[in-house]
CSV table of C-alpha atoms in Angstrom, one decimal:
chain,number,residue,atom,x,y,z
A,1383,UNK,CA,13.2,-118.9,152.4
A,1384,UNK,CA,13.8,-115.3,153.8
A,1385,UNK,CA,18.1,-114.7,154.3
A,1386,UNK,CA,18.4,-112.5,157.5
A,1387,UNK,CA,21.5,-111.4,159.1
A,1388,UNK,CA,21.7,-109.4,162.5
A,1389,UNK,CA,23.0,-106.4,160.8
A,1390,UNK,CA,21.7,-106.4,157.1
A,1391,UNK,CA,18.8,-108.2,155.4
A,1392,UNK,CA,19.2,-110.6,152.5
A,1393,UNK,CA,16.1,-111.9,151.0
A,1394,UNK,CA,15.6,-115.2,149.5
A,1395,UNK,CA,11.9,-115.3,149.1
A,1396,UNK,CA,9.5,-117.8,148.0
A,1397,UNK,CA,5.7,-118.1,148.2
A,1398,UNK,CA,4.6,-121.5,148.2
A,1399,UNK,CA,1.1,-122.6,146.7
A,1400,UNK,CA,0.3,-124.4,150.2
A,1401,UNK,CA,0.5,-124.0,153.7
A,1402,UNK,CA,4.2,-125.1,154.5
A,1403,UNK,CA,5.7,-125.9,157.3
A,1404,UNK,CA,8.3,-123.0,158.9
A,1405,UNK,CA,11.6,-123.8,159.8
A,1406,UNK,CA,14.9,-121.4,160.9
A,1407,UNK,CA,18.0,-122.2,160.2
A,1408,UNK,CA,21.1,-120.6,161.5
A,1409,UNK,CA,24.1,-120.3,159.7
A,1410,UNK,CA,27.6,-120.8,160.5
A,1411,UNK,CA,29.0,-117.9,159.4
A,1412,UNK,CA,28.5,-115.2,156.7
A,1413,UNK,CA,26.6,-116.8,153.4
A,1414,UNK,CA,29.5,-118.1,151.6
A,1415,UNK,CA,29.8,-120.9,148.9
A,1416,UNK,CA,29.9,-123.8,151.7
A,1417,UNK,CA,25.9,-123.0,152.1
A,1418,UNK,CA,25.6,-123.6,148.4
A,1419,UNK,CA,23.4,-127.0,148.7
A,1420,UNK,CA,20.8,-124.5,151.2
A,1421,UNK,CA,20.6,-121.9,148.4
A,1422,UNK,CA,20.4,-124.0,145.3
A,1423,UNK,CA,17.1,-126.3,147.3
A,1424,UNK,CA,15.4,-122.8,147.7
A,1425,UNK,CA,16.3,-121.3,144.1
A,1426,UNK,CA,15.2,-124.8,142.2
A,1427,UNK,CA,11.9,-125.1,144.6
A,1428,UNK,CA,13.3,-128.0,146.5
A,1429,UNK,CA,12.6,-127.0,149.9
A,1430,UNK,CA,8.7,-126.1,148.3
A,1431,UNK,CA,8.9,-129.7,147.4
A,1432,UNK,CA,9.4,-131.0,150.5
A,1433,UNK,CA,6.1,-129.0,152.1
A,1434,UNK,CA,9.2,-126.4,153.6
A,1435,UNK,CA,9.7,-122.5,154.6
A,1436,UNK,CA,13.1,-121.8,155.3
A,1437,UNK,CA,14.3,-119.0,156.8
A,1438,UNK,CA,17.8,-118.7,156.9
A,1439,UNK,CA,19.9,-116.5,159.7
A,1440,UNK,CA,23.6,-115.2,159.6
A,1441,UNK,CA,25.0,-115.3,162.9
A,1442,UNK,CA,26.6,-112.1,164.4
A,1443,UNK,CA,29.2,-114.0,166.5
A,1444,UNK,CA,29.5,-117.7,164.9
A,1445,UNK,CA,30.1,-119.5,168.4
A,1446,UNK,CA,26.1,-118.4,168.6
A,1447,UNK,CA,24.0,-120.5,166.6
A,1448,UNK,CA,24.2,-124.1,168.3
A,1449,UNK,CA,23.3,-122.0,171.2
A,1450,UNK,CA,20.3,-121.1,169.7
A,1451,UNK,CA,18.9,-124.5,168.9
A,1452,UNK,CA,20.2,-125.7,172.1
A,1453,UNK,CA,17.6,-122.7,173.5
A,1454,UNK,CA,14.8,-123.5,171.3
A,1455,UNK,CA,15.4,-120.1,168.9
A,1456,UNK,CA,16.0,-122.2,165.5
A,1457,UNK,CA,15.5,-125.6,164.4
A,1458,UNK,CA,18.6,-126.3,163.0
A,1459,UNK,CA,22.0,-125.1,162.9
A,1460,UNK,CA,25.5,-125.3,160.9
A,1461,UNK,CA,28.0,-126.2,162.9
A,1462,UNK,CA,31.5,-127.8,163.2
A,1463,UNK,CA,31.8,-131.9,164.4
A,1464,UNK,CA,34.6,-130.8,167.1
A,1465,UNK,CA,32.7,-128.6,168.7
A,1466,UNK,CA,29.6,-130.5,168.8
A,1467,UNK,CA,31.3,-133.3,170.8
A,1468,UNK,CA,32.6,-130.5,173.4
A,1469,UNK,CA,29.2,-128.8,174.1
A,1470,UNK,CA,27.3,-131.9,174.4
A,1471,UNK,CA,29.6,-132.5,177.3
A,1472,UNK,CA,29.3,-129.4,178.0
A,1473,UNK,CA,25.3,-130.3,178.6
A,1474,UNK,CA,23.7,-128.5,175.5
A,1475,UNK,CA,20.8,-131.0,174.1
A,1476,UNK,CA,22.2,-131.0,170.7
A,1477,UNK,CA,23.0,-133.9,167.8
A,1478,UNK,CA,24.2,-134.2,164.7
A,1479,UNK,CA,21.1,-135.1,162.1
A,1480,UNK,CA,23.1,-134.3,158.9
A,1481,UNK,CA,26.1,-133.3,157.0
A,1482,UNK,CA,26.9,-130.1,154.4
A,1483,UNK,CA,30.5,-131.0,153.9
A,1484,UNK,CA,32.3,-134.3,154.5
A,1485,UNK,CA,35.8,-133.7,154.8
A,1486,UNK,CA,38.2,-130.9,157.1
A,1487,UNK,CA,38.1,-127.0,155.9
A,1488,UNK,CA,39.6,-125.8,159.0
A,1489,UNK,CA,43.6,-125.5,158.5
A,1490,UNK,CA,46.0,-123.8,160.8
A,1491,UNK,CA,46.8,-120.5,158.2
A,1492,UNK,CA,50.1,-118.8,158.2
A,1493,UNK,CA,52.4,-116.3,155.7
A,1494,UNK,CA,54.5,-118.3,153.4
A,1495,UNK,CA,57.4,-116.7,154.2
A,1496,UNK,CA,56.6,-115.6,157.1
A,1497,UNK,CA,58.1,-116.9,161.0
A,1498,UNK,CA,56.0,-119.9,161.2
A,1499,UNK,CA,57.1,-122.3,159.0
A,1500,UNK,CA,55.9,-125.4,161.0
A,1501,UNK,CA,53.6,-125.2,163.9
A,1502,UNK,CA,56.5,-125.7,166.3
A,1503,UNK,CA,57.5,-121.9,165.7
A,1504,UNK,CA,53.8,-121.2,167.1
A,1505,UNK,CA,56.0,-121.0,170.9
A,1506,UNK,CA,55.5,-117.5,172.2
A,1507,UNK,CA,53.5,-116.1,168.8
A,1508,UNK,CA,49.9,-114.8,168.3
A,1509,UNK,CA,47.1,-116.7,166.7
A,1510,UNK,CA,44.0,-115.4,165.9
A,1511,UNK,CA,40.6,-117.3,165.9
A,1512,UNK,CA,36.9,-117.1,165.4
A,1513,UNK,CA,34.8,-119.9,167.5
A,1514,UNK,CA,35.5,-120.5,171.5
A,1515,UNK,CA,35.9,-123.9,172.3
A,1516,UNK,CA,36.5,-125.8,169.0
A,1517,UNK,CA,39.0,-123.8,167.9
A,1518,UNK,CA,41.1,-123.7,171.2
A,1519,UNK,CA,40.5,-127.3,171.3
A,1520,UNK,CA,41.9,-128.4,167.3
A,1521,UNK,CA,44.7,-126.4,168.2
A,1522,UNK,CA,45.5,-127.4,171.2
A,1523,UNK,CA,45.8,-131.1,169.9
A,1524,UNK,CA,47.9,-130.1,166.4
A,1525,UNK,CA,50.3,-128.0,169.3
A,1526,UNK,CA,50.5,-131.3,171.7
A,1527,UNK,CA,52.5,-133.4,168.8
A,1528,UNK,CA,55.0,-130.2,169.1
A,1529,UNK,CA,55.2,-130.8,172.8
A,1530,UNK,CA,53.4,-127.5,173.3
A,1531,UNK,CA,50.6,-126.1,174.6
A,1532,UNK,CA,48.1,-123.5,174.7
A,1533,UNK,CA,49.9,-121.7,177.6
A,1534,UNK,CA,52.8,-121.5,175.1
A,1535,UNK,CA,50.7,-118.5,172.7
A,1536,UNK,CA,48.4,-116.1,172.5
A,1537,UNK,CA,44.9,-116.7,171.7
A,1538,UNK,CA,43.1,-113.4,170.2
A,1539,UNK,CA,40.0,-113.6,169.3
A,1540,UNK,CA,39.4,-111.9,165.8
A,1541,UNK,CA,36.1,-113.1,165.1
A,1542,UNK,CA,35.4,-112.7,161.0
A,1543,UNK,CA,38.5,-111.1,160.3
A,1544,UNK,CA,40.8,-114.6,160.0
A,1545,UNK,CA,42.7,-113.5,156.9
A,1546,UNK,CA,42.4,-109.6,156.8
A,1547,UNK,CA,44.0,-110.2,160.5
A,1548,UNK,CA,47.0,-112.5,159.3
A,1549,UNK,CA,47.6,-109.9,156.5
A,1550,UNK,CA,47.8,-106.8,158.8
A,1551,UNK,CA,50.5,-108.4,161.6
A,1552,UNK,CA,48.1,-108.6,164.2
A,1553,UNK,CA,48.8,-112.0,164.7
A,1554,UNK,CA,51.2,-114.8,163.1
A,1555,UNK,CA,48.8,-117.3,162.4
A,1556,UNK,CA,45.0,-118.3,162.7
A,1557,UNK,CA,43.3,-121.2,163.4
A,1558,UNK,CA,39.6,-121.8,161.9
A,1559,UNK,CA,40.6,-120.7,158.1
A,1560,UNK,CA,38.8,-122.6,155.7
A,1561,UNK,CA,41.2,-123.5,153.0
A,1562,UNK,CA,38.5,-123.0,150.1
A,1563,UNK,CA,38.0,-119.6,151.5
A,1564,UNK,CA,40.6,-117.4,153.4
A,1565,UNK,CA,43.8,-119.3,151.3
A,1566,UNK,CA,41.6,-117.8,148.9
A,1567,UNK,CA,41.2,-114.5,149.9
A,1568,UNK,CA,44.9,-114.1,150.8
A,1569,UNK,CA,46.3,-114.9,147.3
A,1570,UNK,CA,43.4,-112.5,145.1
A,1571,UNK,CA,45.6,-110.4,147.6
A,1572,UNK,CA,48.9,-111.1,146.6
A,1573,UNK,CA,49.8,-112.8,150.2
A,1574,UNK,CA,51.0,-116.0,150.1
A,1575,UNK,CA,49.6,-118.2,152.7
A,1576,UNK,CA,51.3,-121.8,154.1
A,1577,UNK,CA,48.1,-124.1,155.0
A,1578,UNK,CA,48.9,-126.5,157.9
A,1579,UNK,CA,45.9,-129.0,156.9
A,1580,UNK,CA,44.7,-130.4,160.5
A,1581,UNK,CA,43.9,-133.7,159.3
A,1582,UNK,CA,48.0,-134.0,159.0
A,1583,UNK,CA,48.6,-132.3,162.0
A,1584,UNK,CA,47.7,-135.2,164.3
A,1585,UNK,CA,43.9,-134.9,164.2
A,1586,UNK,CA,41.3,-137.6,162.8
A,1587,UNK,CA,39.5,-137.0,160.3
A,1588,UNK,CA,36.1,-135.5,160.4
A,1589,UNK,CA,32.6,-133.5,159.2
A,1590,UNK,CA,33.7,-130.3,158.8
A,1591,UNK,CA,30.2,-129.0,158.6
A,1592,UNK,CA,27.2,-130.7,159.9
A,1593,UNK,CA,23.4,-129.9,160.6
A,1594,UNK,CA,22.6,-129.8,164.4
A,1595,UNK,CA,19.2,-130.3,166.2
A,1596,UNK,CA,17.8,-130.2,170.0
A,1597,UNK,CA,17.9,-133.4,171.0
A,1598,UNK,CA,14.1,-132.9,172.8
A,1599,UNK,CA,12.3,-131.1,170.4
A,1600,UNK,CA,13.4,-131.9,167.2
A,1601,UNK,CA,10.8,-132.7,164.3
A,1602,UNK,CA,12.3,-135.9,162.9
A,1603,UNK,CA,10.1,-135.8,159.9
A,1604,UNK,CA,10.6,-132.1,159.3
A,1605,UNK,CA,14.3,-132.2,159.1
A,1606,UNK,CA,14.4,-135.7,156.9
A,1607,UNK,CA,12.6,-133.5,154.1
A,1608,UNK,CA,15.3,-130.3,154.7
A,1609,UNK,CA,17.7,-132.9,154.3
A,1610,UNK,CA,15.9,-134.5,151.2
A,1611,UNK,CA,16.4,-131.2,149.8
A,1612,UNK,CA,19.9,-130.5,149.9
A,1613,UNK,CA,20.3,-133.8,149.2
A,1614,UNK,CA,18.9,-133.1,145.5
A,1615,UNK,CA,20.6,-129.5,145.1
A,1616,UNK,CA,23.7,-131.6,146.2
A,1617,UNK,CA,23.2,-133.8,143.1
A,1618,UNK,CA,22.2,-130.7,141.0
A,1619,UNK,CA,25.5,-129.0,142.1
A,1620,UNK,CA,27.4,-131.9,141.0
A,1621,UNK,CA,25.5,-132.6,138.1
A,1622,UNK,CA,26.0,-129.1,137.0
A,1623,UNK,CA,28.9,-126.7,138.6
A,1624,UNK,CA,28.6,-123.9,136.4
A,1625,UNK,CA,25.1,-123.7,136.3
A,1626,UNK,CA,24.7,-124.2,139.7
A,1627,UNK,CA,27.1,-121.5,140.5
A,1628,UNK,CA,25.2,-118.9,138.4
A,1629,UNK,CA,22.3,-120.0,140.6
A,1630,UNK,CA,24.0,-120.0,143.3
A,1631,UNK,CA,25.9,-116.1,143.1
A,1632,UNK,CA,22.5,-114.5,141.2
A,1633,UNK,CA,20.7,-114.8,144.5
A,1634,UNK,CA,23.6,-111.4,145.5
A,1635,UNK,CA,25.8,-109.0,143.9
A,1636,UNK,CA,28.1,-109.8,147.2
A,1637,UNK,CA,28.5,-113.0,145.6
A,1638,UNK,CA,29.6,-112.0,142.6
A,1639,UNK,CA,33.3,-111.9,142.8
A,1640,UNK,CA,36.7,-113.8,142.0
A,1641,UNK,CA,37.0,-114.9,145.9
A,1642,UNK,CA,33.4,-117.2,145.7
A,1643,UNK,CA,33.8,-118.2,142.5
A,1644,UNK,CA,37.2,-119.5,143.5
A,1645,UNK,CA,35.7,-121.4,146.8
A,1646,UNK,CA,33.1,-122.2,144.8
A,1647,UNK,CA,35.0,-124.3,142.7
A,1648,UNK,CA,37.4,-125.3,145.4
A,1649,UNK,CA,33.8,-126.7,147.9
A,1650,UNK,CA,31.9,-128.7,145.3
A,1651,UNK,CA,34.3,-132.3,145.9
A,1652,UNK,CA,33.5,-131.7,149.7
A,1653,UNK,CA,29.8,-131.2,149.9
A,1654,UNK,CA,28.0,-134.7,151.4
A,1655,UNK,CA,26.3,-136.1,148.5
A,1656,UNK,CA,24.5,-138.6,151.2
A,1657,UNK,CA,23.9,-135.5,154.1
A,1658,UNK,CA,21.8,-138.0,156.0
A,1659,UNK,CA,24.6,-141.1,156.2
A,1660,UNK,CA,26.8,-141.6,159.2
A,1661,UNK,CA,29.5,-143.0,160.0
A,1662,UNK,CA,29.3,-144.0,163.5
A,1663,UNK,CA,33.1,-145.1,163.3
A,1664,UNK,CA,34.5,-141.5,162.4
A,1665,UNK,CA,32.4,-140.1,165.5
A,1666,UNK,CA,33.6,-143.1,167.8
A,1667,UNK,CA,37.2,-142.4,167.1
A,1668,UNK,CA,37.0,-138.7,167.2
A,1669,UNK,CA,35.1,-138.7,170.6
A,1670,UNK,CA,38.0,-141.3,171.5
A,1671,UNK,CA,40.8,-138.2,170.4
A,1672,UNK,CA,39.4,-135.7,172.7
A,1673,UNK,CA,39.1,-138.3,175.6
A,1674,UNK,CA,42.6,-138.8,175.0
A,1675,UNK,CA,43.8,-135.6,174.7
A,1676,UNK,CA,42.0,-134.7,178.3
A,1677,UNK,CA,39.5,-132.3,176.1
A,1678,UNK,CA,36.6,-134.1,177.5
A,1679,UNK,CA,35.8,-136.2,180.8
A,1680,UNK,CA,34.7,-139.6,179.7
A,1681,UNK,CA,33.7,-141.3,176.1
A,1682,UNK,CA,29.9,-140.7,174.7
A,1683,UNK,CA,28.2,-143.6,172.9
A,1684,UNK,CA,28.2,-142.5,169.5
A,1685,UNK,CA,23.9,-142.8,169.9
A,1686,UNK,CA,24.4,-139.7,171.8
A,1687,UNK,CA,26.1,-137.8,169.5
A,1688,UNK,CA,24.7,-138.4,166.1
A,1689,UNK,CA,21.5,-140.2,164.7
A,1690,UNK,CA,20.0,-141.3,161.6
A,1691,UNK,CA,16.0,-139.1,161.4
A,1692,UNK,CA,15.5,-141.6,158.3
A,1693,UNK,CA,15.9,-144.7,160.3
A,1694,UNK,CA,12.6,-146.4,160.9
């Protein structure tokens, strides 16, 4: 697998006995602990084992890479359930053919002690996100059970900077901070930081983090053995945390600080230790939220949004 990002190169290299078959996969953001199962299948020759080359990509903006597969430039990307649901209404030939972590990451991030000390106080305040569309959508419904809307704030668009943003005043509060991550990076700094989890903000519960395809050229065989893959690093991981993490942070010096050895730590219960099973009901009711909360024009059959590339 070779790591590229748009602005630096980081190389995760393998050479297979045997031809393999090539595959890209973009990433959601950065490489960061939540990509641990992609990095762990490559270091412990799973991905080899499946007949797979991987090469990974970094996005420069991280609204880009469902795009991308949507285009025909990747295979696969990492992206967020939400947002899949908007831009296959959108019209982007995209589904869901996996899962990387199981349960929400995204929280609404404030300062302790800072104004907003329940998302009612959002009213006439800045909040700073990263992704268009999913982002403006979550918070939009956790502002709703305040009886407020988006036309009651101001969206800035900070792109990676969630936390250093919050830190620095340019905005009260941001929407799209993991919790295993930028809660994280807030308190190595000494900031304090008041997590409003969206899950108990009146929003169902979801995949924070799935694998998405193109819905008329995906290679159902190829991306059952990816998924085979991190489905034994997965079990590795599990299996063995510490080791795994030395795996995991020996691939780069960049990982080799307190922040990812703190998500690290803080991921590991939400990884999908089945990345291939779905839950049809938990799609069903979250296309049904959005519906309701006039996100999206009319209700999707769940066969539309997700699907099983084991199934027979």
């Amino acid at each position: 697998m070779k790591l590229t990002t748009l602005t630096a190169a980081l190389a995760l290299t393998a050479a297979p006995a045997l031809a393999q078959d090539k595959m890209t996969l973009m990433l959601d953001w950065f490489i960061n602990p939540d990509h641990g199962p992609i990095i762990v299948a490559e270091e412990l020759g799973y991905f080899a084992d499946q007949g797979l080359e991987v090469e990974v990509i970094a996005p420069a903006d991280p609204s880009d890479p469902p795009k991308m597969v949507a285009a025909g430039q990747a295979e696969l990307a990492i992206s967020y359930q939400p947002q899949l649901h908007l831009q296959i209404h959108e019209g982007l030939p995209l589904q869901r053919v996996g899962t990387l972590v199981a349960t929400p990451l995204n929280c609404l991030l404030a300062l302790e002690d800072g104004p907003i000390q329940t998302p009612a106080d959002l009213k006439g305040k800045k909040v700073g996100f990263s992704v268009s569309g999913v982002e403006e959508a979550v918070l939009g419904a956790i502002l709703a059970t305040y009886d407020l809307t988006l036309d009651d704030i101001e969206l800035i668009n900070v792109n990676w900077s969630l936390s250093p943003s919050l830190m620095s005043g340019q905005v009260d509060a941001v929407i799209g901070a993991f919790r295993n991550f930028e809660l994280n990076q807030m308190d190595i700094e000494g900031v304090a930081g008041n997590c409003f989890y969206v899950e108990e903000e009146g929003l169902p519960s979801y995949d924070e983090l799935i694998y998405v395809a193109n819905t008329e050229t995906m290679d159902k065989d190829m991306i059952a053995r990816f998924l085979a893959a991190t489905e034994f690093a997965t079990q590795y991981i599990v299996n063995h945390p510490e080791e795994s993490w030395d795996i995991f942070a020996g691939t780069s010096a960049e990982l080799q600080d307190e922040l990812n050895a703190r998500a690290w730590v803080d991921t590991l219960p939400r990884f999908a230790l089945r990345p291939t099973a779905m839950d049809e009901g938990r799609y069903e009711a979250f296309e049904a939220f959005l519906f309701e909360a006039g996100l999206i024009p009319a209700i999707n059959d769940v066969s539309k949004i997700t699907i099983d590339v084991t199934a027979k």
